[in-house]
Short mmCIF file of C-alpha atoms in Angstrom, two decimals:
data_model
loop_
_atom_site.label_atom_id
_atom_site.label_comp_id
_atom_site.label_asym_id
_atom_site.label_seq_id
_atom_site.Cartn_x
_atom_site.Cartn_y
_atom_site.Cartn_z
CA UNK A 1 -0.01 -0.12 -0.01
CA UNK A 2 1.61 3.22 -1.14
CA UNK A 3 1.19 6.07 1.39
CA UNK A 4 1.63 9.68 0.23
CA UNK A 5 3.17 11.80 2.94
CA UNK A 6 3.09 15.61 3.18
CA UNK A 7 5.67 17.44 5.26
CA UNK A 8 5.00 20.71 6.91
CA UNK A 9 6.92 23.42 8.71
CA UNK A 10 10.45 22.74 9.60
CA UNK A 11 10.22 19.31 7.76
CA UNK A 12 9.15 20.75 4.35
CA UNK A 13 12.73 21.10 3.16
CA UNK A 14 13.57 17.54 3.99
CA UNK A 15 12.14 16.13 0.81
CA UNK A 16 11.73 17.55 -2.74
CA UNK A 17 8.17 19.25 -2.94
CA UNK A 18 7.76 18.41 0.75
CA UNK A 19 6.32 15.04 -0.15
CA UNK A 20 7.46 11.29 0.05
CA UNK A 21 5.91 8.05 -0.68
CA UNK A 22 6.37 4.90 1.50
CA UNK A 23 5.22 1.53 0.51
CA UNK A 24 3.85 -0.36 3.50
CA UNK A 25 2.12 -3.81 4.04
CA UNK A 26 -1.65 -3.83 3.43
CA UNK A 27 -2.37 -4.20 7.17
CA UNK A 28 0.02 -1.44 8.28
CA UNK A 29 -1.51 1.19 10.56
CA UNK A 30 -0.51 4.51 12.05
CA UNK A 31 1.99 2.84 14.32
CA UNK A 32 3.67 0.98 11.41
CA UNK A 33 3.79 4.20 9.29
CA UNK A 34 5.41 6.07 12.01
CA UNK A 35 8.16 3.47 12.37
CA UNK A 36 8.71 3.37 8.42
CA UNK A 37 8.87 7.16 8.47
CA UNK A 38 11.32 7.17 11.21
CA UNK A 39 13.60 4.68 9.54
CA UNK A 40 13.42 6.64 6.39
CA UNK A 41 14.23 9.90 8.23
CA UNK A 42 17.16 8.43 10.01
CA UNK A 43 18.82 7.44 6.90
CA UNK A 44 17.92 10.34 4.64
CA UNK A 45 17.31 13.51 6.79
CA UNK A 46 19.72 15.62 8.80
CA UNK A 47 19.85 14.34 12.38
CA UNK A 48 18.03 17.20 14.02
CA UNK A 49 15.10 16.89 11.53
CA UNK A 50 14.82 13.26 12.02
CA UNK A 51 14.78 13.63 15.85
CA UNK A 52 11.95 16.25 15.44
CA UNK A 53 9.83 13.32 14.16
CA UNK A 54 9.33 12.23 17.85
CA UNK A 55 7.35 15.40 18.46
CA UNK A 56 5.43 15.25 15.27
CA UNK A 57 1.74 14.17 14.95
CA UNK A 58 0.32 12.36 11.96
CA UNK A 59 -3.06 13.62 10.53
CA UNK A 60 -5.37 13.37 7.65
CA UNK A 61 -7.36 16.28 6.38
CA UNK A 62 -9.96 15.81 9.30
CA UNK A 63 -8.04 14.94 12.54
CA UNK A 64 -4.92 13.78 14.22
CA UNK A 65 -4.21 10.10 13.83
CA UNK A 66 -3.28 8.15 16.83
CA UNK A 67 -1.08 5.18 17.35
CA UNK A 68 -3.18 2.17 16.63
CA UNK A 69 -5.51 3.90 14.39
CA UNK A 70 -5.94 2.61 10.88
CA UNK A 71 -4.45 4.63 7.95
CA UNK A 72 -6.89 6.80 6.17
CA UNK A 73 -8.65 5.41 3.12
CA UNK A 74 -7.17 7.80 0.68
CA UNK A 75 -3.59 6.91 1.62
CA UNK A 76 -2.66 10.55 2.38
CA UNK A 77 -1.03 11.41 5.60
CA UNK A 78 0.37 14.71 6.93
CA UNK A 79 3.23 14.94 9.28
CA UNK A 80 2.80 17.92 11.74
CA UNK A 81 5.61 19.24 13.56
CA UNK A 82 4.93 21.15 16.87
CA UNK A 83 2.56 24.10 15.84
CA UNK A 84 3.06 27.78 16.33
CA UNK A 85 0.18 29.61 14.77
CA UNK A 86 -1.06 33.00 15.79
CA UNK B 1 -26.66 31.14 7.86
CA UNK B 2 -23.52 29.53 9.44
CA UNK B 3 -22.57 31.76 12.52
CA UNK B 4 -18.99 30.96 12.18
CA UNK B 5 -16.72 32.41 9.37
CA UNK B 6 -13.48 30.53 9.07
CA UNK B 7 -10.78 31.27 6.60
CA UNK B 8 -7.21 30.87 5.56
CA UNK B 9 -5.92 33.98 3.77
CA UNK B 10 -2.98 33.72 1.36
CA UNK B 11 -0.76 36.72 1.87
CA UNK B 12 0.29 36.74 -1.80
CA UNK B 13 -3.36 37.45 -2.76
CA UNK B 14 -5.06 39.22 0.04
CA UNK B 15 -4.83 40.47 3.56
CA UNK B 16 -6.63 40.01 6.85
CA UNK B 17 -9.57 42.40 7.31
CA UNK B 18 -10.59 43.27 10.89
CA UNK B 19 -13.57 45.34 9.54
CA UNK B 20 -14.90 42.34 7.82
CA UNK B 21 -14.51 40.34 10.93
CA UNK B 22 -16.46 42.92 12.98
CA UNK B 23 -19.09 43.10 10.24
CA UNK B 24 -19.58 39.36 10.21
CA UNK B 25 -20.14 38.97 14.01
CA UNK B 26 -22.39 42.01 14.31
CA UNK B 27 -26.15 41.36 14.98
CA UNK B 28 -29.04 43.44 16.27
CA UNK B 29 -29.26 41.19 19.26
CA UNK B 30 -25.40 41.58 20.20
CA UNK B 31 -24.23 44.21 22.66
CA UNK B 32 -20.61 43.06 22.81
CA UNK B 33 -17.82 42.24 20.26
CA UNK B 34 -14.44 41.36 21.10
CA UNK B 35 -11.70 41.30 18.32
CA UNK B 36 -8.25 40.07 18.70
CA UNK B 37 -5.55 40.98 16.21
CA UNK B 38 -2.16 39.23 16.01
CA UNK B 39 0.44 41.21 14.13
CA UNK B 40 4.06 40.41 13.22
CA UNK B 41 6.36 42.09 15.73
CA UNK B 42 9.85 43.58 15.03
CA UNK B 43 11.60 41.73 17.82
CA UNK B 44 11.37 38.19 19.27
CA UNK B 45 13.45 36.76 21.97
CA UNK B 46 15.78 39.65 21.38
CA UNK B 47 16.38 39.06 17.66
CA UNK B 48 15.42 41.69 15.11
CA UNK B 49 12.65 40.18 12.88
CA UNK B 50 12.01 41.48 9.32
CA UNK B 51 9.23 38.99 8.47
CA UNK B 52 7.40 35.60 9.24
CA UNK B 53 6.44 32.92 6.78
CA UNK B 54 3.30 30.93 7.95
CA UNK B 55 2.93 27.31 6.62
CA UNK B 56 -0.52 25.79 7.09
CA UNK B 57 -2.24 22.52 6.40
CA UNK B 58 -5.21 24.35 5.02
CA UNK B 59 -7.94 21.58 5.09
CA UNK B 60 -7.11 20.33 8.63
CA UNK B 61 -6.72 23.99 9.98
CA UNK B 62 -10.21 24.74 8.66
CA UNK B 63 -11.60 21.60 10.03
CA UNK B 64 -10.00 22.45 13.34
CA UNK B 65 -11.28 25.99 13.41
CA UNK B 66 -14.82 24.57 12.90
CA UNK B 67 -14.22 22.21 15.94
CA UNK B 68 -12.97 25.10 18.02
CA UNK B 69 -16.07 27.25 17.09
CA UNK B 70 -18.31 24.21 17.91
CA UNK B 71 -16.66 24.09 21.40
CA UNK B 72 -17.14 27.78 21.82
CA UNK B 73 -20.77 27.55 20.90
CA UNK B 74 -21.17 24.74 23.54
CA UNK B 75 -19.38 26.66 26.15
CA UNK B 76 -20.88 30.15 25.47
CA UNK B 77 -24.28 29.21 24.18
CA UNK B 78 -26.02 29.66 20.78
CA UNK B 79 -25.93 33.40 20.67
CA UNK B 80 -22.48 33.61 19.34
CA UNK B 81 -21.06 34.53 16.01
CA UNK B 82 -17.33 33.84 15.43
CA UNK B 83 -14.87 34.88 12.83
CA UNK B 84 -11.59 33.02 12.68
CA UNK B 85 -9.08 34.07 10.04
CA UNK B 86 -5.31 33.23 9.72
CA UNK B 87 -2.81 34.32 7.15
CA UNK B 88 -0.61 31.98 5.06
CA UNK B 89 2.64 32.84 3.34
CA UNK B 90 5.22 35.59 3.86
CA UNK B 91 4.24 38.55 6.15
CA UNK B 92 6.21 41.63 6.89
CA UNK B 93 6.50 43.44 10.36
CA UNK B 94 3.11 44.98 10.99
CA UNK B 95 1.22 42.58 8.72
CA UNK B 96 -1.74 40.80 10.43
CA UNK B 97 -1.20 37.08 11.07
CA UNK B 98 -4.53 36.29 12.72
CA UNK B 99 -7.90 37.93 13.32
CA UNK B 100 -10.46 36.51 15.69
CA UNK B 101 -13.73 38.08 16.42
CA UNK B 102 -16.57 37.17 18.73
CA UNK B 103 -19.98 38.65 18.89
CA UNK B 104 -22.52 38.04 21.81
CA UNK B 105 -25.37 39.60 23.60
CA UNK B 106 -23.12 40.68 26.59
CA UNK B 107 -19.60 41.62 26.78
CA UNK B 108 -18.37 38.87 29.08
CA UNK B 109 -19.02 36.08 26.75
CA UNK B 110 -17.52 38.09 23.79
CA UNK B 111 -14.18 38.55 25.74
CA UNK B 112 -14.15 34.87 26.94
CA UNK B 113 -15.11 33.40 23.63
CA UNK B 114 -12.47 35.47 21.72
CA UNK B 115 -9.76 34.44 24.37
CA UNK B 116 -10.74 30.76 24.26
CA UNK B 117 -10.51 30.70 20.41
CA UNK B 118 -7.24 32.37 20.02
CA UNK B 119 -5.64 30.01 22.60
CA UNK B 120 -7.04 27.11 20.83
CA UNK B 121 -5.88 28.35 17.43
CA UNK B 122 -2.47 28.94 18.73
CA UNK B 123 -2.10 25.62 20.58
CA UNK B 124 -3.91 23.16 18.28
CA UNK B 125 -4.10 24.39 14.65
CA UNK B 126 -1.65 23.01 12.12
CA UNK B 127 0.21 26.18 11.55
CA UNK B 128 3.84 26.83 11.64
CA UNK B 129 5.90 30.00 11.91
CA UNK B 130 9.22 30.58 10.29
CA UNK B 131 10.85 33.87 11.49
CA UNK B 132 13.18 35.76 9.30
CA UNK B 133 15.80 38.03 10.78
CA UNK B 134 17.68 41.05 9.79
CA UNK B 135 20.89 39.04 9.77
CA UNK B 136 19.44 36.87 6.95
CA UNK B 137 18.91 33.84 9.16
CA UNK B 138 15.60 32.08 9.37
CA UNK B 139 14.27 29.80 12.10
CA UNK B 140 11.16 27.72 12.44
CA UNK B 141 9.52 28.28 15.88
CA UNK B 142 9.65 25.43 18.38
CA UNK B 143 5.95 25.32 19.00
CA UNK B 144 3.58 23.16 20.74
CA UNK B 145 3.46 19.33 19.97
CA UNK B 146 0.06 17.79 18.99
CA UNK B 147 1.15 14.34 19.91
CA UNK B 148 -0.28 14.37 23.50
CA UNK B 149 -3.84 14.51 24.53
CA UNK B 150 -5.94 17.18 22.96
CA UNK B 151 -6.46 20.48 24.42
CA UNK B 152 -8.02 20.90 27.82
CA UNK B 153 -6.26 24.29 27.90
CA UNK B 154 -9.15 26.48 26.45
CA UNK B 155 -9.74 29.74 28.20
CA UNK B 156 -6.47 29.26 30.18
CA UNK B 157 -4.56 32.54 29.89
CA UNK B 158 -1.06 32.05 28.80
CA UNK B 159 0.27 29.03 30.55
CA UNK B 160 0.57 25.82 28.49
CA UNK B 161 2.78 23.04 29.47
CA UNK B 162 4.92 25.53 31.38
CA UNK B 163 5.66 27.60 28.25
CA UNK B 164 3.99 30.67 26.74
CA UNK B 165 3.76 31.67 23.18
CA UNK C 1 3.47 61.09 21.49
CA UNK C 2 0.75 60.27 24.02
CA UNK C 3 0.04 56.51 23.91
CA UNK C 4 -3.62 56.98 24.83
CA UNK C 5 -6.14 58.41 22.52
CA UNK C 6 -9.29 59.49 24.52
CA UNK C 7 -12.33 60.92 22.97
CA UNK C 8 -16.01 61.68 23.10
CA UNK C 9 -17.80 61.56 19.74
CA UNK C 10 -20.99 63.36 19.21
CA UNK C 11 -23.42 60.91 17.21
CA UNK C 12 -24.93 63.98 15.43
CA UNK C 13 -21.61 64.64 13.80
CA UNK C 14 -19.56 61.55 13.63
CA UNK C 15 -19.48 57.88 14.44
CA UNK C 16 -17.14 55.58 16.37
CA UNK C 17 -14.42 54.02 14.18
CA UNK C 18 -12.78 50.66 15.12
CA UNK C 19 -10.36 50.91 12.28
CA UNK C 20 -9.02 54.20 13.72
CA UNK C 21 -8.77 52.48 17.10
CA UNK C 22 -6.95 49.59 15.82
CA UNK C 23 -4.53 51.94 13.71
CA UNK C 24 -3.77 53.97 16.80
CA UNK C 25 -2.84 51.10 19.08
CA UNK C 26 -0.78 49.40 16.35
CA UNK C 27 3.15 49.52 16.92
CA UNK C 28 5.88 47.54 15.15
CA UNK C 29 6.81 46.20 18.68
CA UNK C 30 3.35 44.93 19.54
CA UNK C 31 2.12 41.49 18.58
CA UNK C 32 -1.32 41.64 20.22
CA UNK C 33 -4.41 43.98 19.84
CA UNK C 34 -7.63 43.54 21.63
CA UNK C 35 -10.67 45.59 20.67
CA UNK C 36 -13.97 45.77 22.48
CA UNK C 37 -16.99 47.23 20.63
CA UNK C 38 -20.16 47.98 22.49
CA UNK C 39 -23.26 48.28 20.18
CA UNK C 40 -26.90 49.21 20.81
CA UNK C 41 -28.92 46.04 21.08
CA UNK C 42 -32.47 45.51 19.93
CA UNK C 43 -33.68 44.07 23.26
CA UNK C 44 -33.00 44.86 26.96
CA UNK C 45 -34.62 43.09 29.90
CA UNK C 46 -37.19 41.86 27.56
CA UNK C 47 -38.19 45.28 26.08
CA UNK C 48 -37.88 45.98 22.43
CA UNK C 49 -35.31 48.95 22.10
CA UNK C 50 -35.23 51.21 19.07
CA UNK C 51 -32.43 53.53 20.28
CA UNK C 52 -30.33 54.77 23.11
CA UNK C 53 -29.35 58.49 24.10
CA UNK C 54 -26.16 58.81 25.81
CA UNK C 55 -25.54 61.92 28.01
CA UNK C 56 -22.06 62.59 29.14
CA UNK C 57 -20.25 65.09 31.42
CA UNK C 58 -17.49 65.46 28.70
CA UNK C 59 -14.70 67.20 30.49
CA UNK C 60 -14.91 64.87 33.61
CA UNK C 61 -15.40 61.74 31.40
CA UNK C 62 -12.22 62.62 29.39
CA UNK C 63 -10.35 63.24 32.67
CA UNK C 64 -11.66 59.94 33.94
CA UNK C 65 -10.57 58.10 30.78
CA UNK C 66 -6.98 59.53 31.26
CA UNK C 67 -7.08 58.22 34.86
CA UNK C 68 -8.22 54.80 33.75
CA UNK C 69 -5.49 54.81 31.10
CA UNK C 70 -2.85 55.75 33.69
CA UNK C 71 -4.03 52.90 35.93
CA UNK C 72 -3.89 50.40 32.99
CA UNK C 73 -0.35 51.64 32.21
CA UNK C 74 0.76 51.20 35.83
CA UNK C 75 -0.73 47.69 35.88
CA UNK C 76 0.35 46.44 32.47
CA UNK C 77 3.63 48.34 31.93
CA UNK C 78 4.86 51.04 29.66
CA UNK C 79 4.48 49.01 26.45
CA UNK C 80 0.74 49.77 25.97
CA UNK C 81 -1.22 51.82 23.80
CA UNK C 82 -4.90 52.64 24.48
CA UNK C 83 -7.83 53.98 22.58
CA UNK C 84 -10.97 54.90 24.45
CA UNK C 85 -13.96 56.34 22.64
CA UNK C 86 -17.52 56.72 23.76
CA UNK C 87 -20.42 58.03 21.71
CA UNK C 88 -22.76 60.82 22.96
CA UNK C 89 -26.26 61.72 21.76
CA UNK C 90 -28.88 59.49 20.02
CA UNK C 91 -27.88 56.18 18.67
CA UNK C 92 -30.01 53.62 16.69
CA UNK C 93 -29.81 49.77 17.11
CA UNK C 94 -26.49 48.62 15.68
CA UNK C 95 -24.76 51.92 16.35
CA UNK C 96 -21.59 51.79 18.19
CA UNK C 97 -21.67 53.21 21.74
CA UNK C 98 -18.13 52.43 22.82
CA UNK C 99 -14.88 51.51 21.26
CA UNK C 100 -11.82 50.26 23.35
CA UNK C 101 -8.59 49.05 21.77
CA UNK C 102 -5.36 48.02 23.56
CA UNK C 103 -2.15 47.27 21.94
CA UNK C 104 0.74 45.34 23.64
CA UNK C 105 3.74 43.19 22.94
CA UNK C 106 2.00 40.07 23.88
CA UNK C 107 -1.64 39.07 23.76
CA UNK C 108 -2.36 38.48 27.44
CA UNK C 109 -1.77 42.03 28.31
CA UNK C 110 -3.90 43.21 25.51
CA UNK C 111 -6.86 41.18 26.54
CA UNK C 112 -6.60 42.08 30.13
CA UNK C 113 -5.94 45.89 29.52
CA UNK C 114 -8.92 46.11 27.16
CA UNK C 115 -11.17 44.26 29.71
CA UNK C 116 -10.01 46.45 32.69
CA UNK C 117 -10.59 49.53 30.67
CA UNK C 118 -14.21 48.72 29.50
CA UNK C 119 -15.10 47.70 33.16
CA UNK C 120 -13.74 50.90 34.53
CA UNK C 121 -15.41 52.95 31.71
CA UNK C 122 -18.69 51.33 32.55
CA UNK C 123 -18.53 51.64 36.28
CA UNK C 124 -16.83 54.97 36.70
CA UNK C 125 -17.32 57.29 33.83
CA UNK C 126 -20.04 60.08 34.03
CA UNK C 127 -22.10 58.58 31.29
CA UNK C 128 -25.88 58.03 31.29
CA UNK C 129 -27.85 55.85 29.08
CA UNK C 130 -31.64 56.46 28.23
CA UNK C 131 -33.26 53.55 26.49
CA UNK C 132 -36.08 54.30 23.93
CA UNK C 133 -38.57 51.50 23.44
CA UNK C 134 -40.68 50.58 20.53
CA UNK C 135 -43.77 51.51 22.53
CA UNK C 136 -42.61 55.09 22.82
CA UNK C 137 -41.58 54.93 26.34
CA UNK C 138 -38.00 56.04 27.41
CA UNK C 139 -36.26 54.98 30.61
CA UNK C 140 -32.87 56.16 32.03
CA UNK C 141 -30.88 53.12 33.10
CA UNK C 142 -30.48 52.62 36.86
CA UNK C 143 -26.70 52.46 36.81
CA UNK C 144 -23.88 52.43 39.25
CA UNK C 145 -23.60 55.13 42.03
CA UNK C 146 -20.34 57.04 42.22
CA UNK C 147 -20.97 58.03 45.75
CA UNK C 148 -18.98 55.13 47.44
CA UNK C 149 -15.43 54.35 47.36
CA UNK C 150 -13.72 54.59 43.93
CA UNK C 151 -13.22 51.45 41.91
CA UNK C 152 -11.38 48.55 43.18
CA UNK C 153 -13.11 46.47 40.53
CA UNK C 154 -10.75 46.88 37.82
CA UNK C 155 -10.04 43.70 35.90
CA UNK C 156 -12.97 41.93 37.59
CA UNK C 157 -15.09 40.14 35.05
CA UNK C 158 -18.74 41.16 35.41
CA UNK C 159 -19.63 41.26 39.12
CA UNK C 160 -20.01 44.65 40.67
CA UNK C 161 -21.90 45.13 43.96
CA UNK C 162 -23.90 42.02 42.95
CA UNK C 163 -25.25 43.34 39.78
CA UNK C 164 -23.91 43.13 36.22
CA UNK C 165 -24.46 45.78 33.43
CA UNK D 1 -21.44 82.52 47.01
CA UNK D 2 -23.38 81.65 43.93
CA UNK D 3 -23.04 78.10 42.82
CA UNK D 4 -23.98 77.07 39.18
CA UNK D 5 -25.14 73.49 39.17
CA UNK D 6 -25.34 71.23 36.08
CA UNK D 7 -27.63 68.27 35.92
CA UNK D 8 -27.06 64.96 34.02
CA UNK D 9 -28.92 61.97 32.97
CA UNK D 10 -32.37 61.43 34.54
CA UNK D 11 -32.14 64.81 36.51
CA UNK D 12 -31.57 66.92 33.27
CA UNK D 13 -35.30 67.54 32.92
CA UNK D 14 -35.71 68.60 36.52
CA UNK D 15 -34.61 72.19 35.49
CA UNK D 16 -34.79 74.36 32.53
CA UNK D 17 -31.65 73.94 30.62
CA UNK D 18 -30.50 71.29 33.15
CA UNK D 19 -28.95 74.02 35.31
CA UNK D 20 -29.80 75.84 38.55
CA UNK D 21 -28.03 78.30 40.82
CA UNK D 22 -28.02 78.09 44.54
CA UNK D 23 -26.68 80.95 46.80
CA UNK D 24 -24.59 79.50 49.62
CA UNK D 25 -22.71 80.97 52.42
CA UNK D 26 -19.24 81.86 51.78
CA UNK D 27 -17.86 79.01 54.02
CA UNK D 28 -20.14 76.35 52.59
CA UNK D 29 -18.59 73.26 51.47
CA UNK D 30 -19.78 70.11 49.59
CA UNK D 31 -21.76 68.96 52.62
CA UNK D 32 -23.74 72.23 52.74
CA UNK D 33 -24.32 72.19 49.02
CA UNK D 34 -25.59 68.79 49.09
CA UNK D 35 -28.01 69.84 51.88
CA UNK D 36 -29.23 72.90 49.87
CA UNK D 37 -29.62 71.00 46.82
CA UNK D 38 -31.78 68.32 48.53
CA UNK D 39 -33.95 70.97 50.06
CA UNK D 40 -34.39 72.63 46.66
CA UNK D 41 -35.16 69.26 45.07
CA UNK D 42 -37.73 68.19 47.74
CA UNK D 43 -39.76 71.34 47.09
CA UNK D 44 -39.19 71.79 43.31
CA UNK D 45 -38.72 68.15 41.73
CA UNK D 46 -40.99 65.10 41.48
CA UNK D 47 -40.43 62.96 44.36
CA UNK D 48 -38.55 60.13 42.55
CA UNK D 49 -36.10 62.52 41.15
CA UNK D 50 -35.56 64.20 44.44
CA UNK D 51 -34.93 60.77 46.19
CA UNK D 52 -32.54 59.91 43.31
CA UNK D 53 -30.17 62.61 44.78
CA UNK D 54 -29.22 60.28 47.55
CA UNK D 55 -27.42 58.15 45.06
CA UNK D 56 -25.79 61.03 43.17
CA UNK D 57 -22.22 62.15 43.34
CA UNK D 58 -21.05 65.75 43.10
CA UNK D 59 -18.14 66.57 40.89
CA UNK D 60 -16.25 69.35 39.19
CA UNK D 61 -14.57 68.90 35.71
CA UNK D 62 -11.62 67.04 37.36
CA UNK D 63 -12.95 64.64 39.94
CA UNK D 64 -15.67 63.57 42.35
CA UNK D 65 -16.21 65.91 45.26
CA UNK D 66 -16.55 64.28 48.75
CA UNK D 67 -18.54 65.40 51.76
CA UNK D 68 -16.19 67.71 53.78
CA UNK D 69 -14.39 69.01 50.61
CA UNK D 70 -14.31 72.59 49.81
CA UNK D 71 -16.38 73.79 46.69
CA UNK D 72 -14.42 74.11 43.64
CA UNK D 73 -12.97 77.55 42.91
CA UNK D 74 -14.97 78.34 39.96
CA UNK D 75 -18.28 77.68 41.56
CA UNK D 76 -19.32 75.13 39.15
CA UNK D 77 -20.62 71.81 40.37
CA UNK D 78 -22.13 68.83 38.51
CA UNK D 79 -24.72 66.39 39.94
CA UNK D 80 -24.11 62.83 38.69
CA UNK D 81 -26.73 60.23 39.02
CA UNK D 82 -25.61 56.61 39.01
CA UNK D 83 -23.68 55.96 35.71
CA UNK D 84 -24.59 53.54 32.95
CA UNK D 85 -22.02 54.02 30.16
CA UNK D 86 -20.81 51.56 27.72
#
């Protein structure tokens, strides 16, 4: 199952176009996606950015995804660093 | 008509408009309107700022604004109009980053709803701030992690996990 | 320049202008602006209102606004701009009766200063409100006596001698 | 000493032009003015208006005048019913 991942804030510059795709087993959920993303980051991103992932939430367009949740049907997930609006 | 007007405004095309916010939350039955305006400051943590770039996950931000508005409605009752607008893109010092307006029959609810909404927007919305300094450096603000439990900090002036922002 | 702009606006000649208030309290060093707008409502204590006449003792009101502003400055520090404007004369439903704006470096002080000022203006300023009803009757509001001790009710949301107004 | 008194709010309509003059002894202060004003009101104003005086403050253009204070130099005093601004 191909998951299309969008990066925001400080993570935008980690991938061209602030996007990456990860291929996960069909039964993978949010927990597995997070693990795969961390593995990718640790081998491809600068260390400070990879370590920022520990503080990032995952979300779809409607809400935050929690560990143990299923992945959203559309296969599109956003990575949300700590927020600083206003 | 939906009593909540929620928007993300691209700084390249438009700017935030407090007059439109006031107009939207006005109602013949309402005696009190409170408006909060967040502007880009020229100094932060002692560094001279020349601008801020805001990144937003628009769809989730707008869904979040709607949830925040629904919580305000539950807390302050049905006689409440809210306007929530946040800028996106590159802003200069003095540009408006956020405009919140709340209209209610009496002033106490207007103040409290406006405060509750700006705190929630700052702590929960998928919005990221990159400050640009006069020395050419740019830094993404550290911000507030969304990993933990969701928001019981509404209406709490200032303190949030021991930090303020 | 005086960081406080204080005015009484004759409804026969002009109207209150929130945009001017926001402009006045804006500053490159300020990240937060809070604006309170009081409007004439169409209903009060169950009676249908068609207008309000405000009577003011202008000179004392303006001196009082200056004292209120000085107290806010003492409480919230020197980095504060305030705009305090009250209408005088006959207003219709929807017209603006009062506009308060506070600009500060951070939002908490802006909210608190704005709230403190509107409470003080309502409880201390020599301003009287006569409501005009759809049935042709007109009544002066009961209000808040100035005979007792002066104001230790700043920044106290809502409660004042057991009544709210 | 002639004191020029201005009336506001609900008391405006008690006197033509919302003003009256009271002639007080040269050593009269705020307490004496208040007593003279009450006597005048009780004989000239409708009872509800006269009784409102008990809740009224006296003031000049700068501040509230308290019982025991001297009268302001200019001889101009305002009568302030309970206030209801905002």
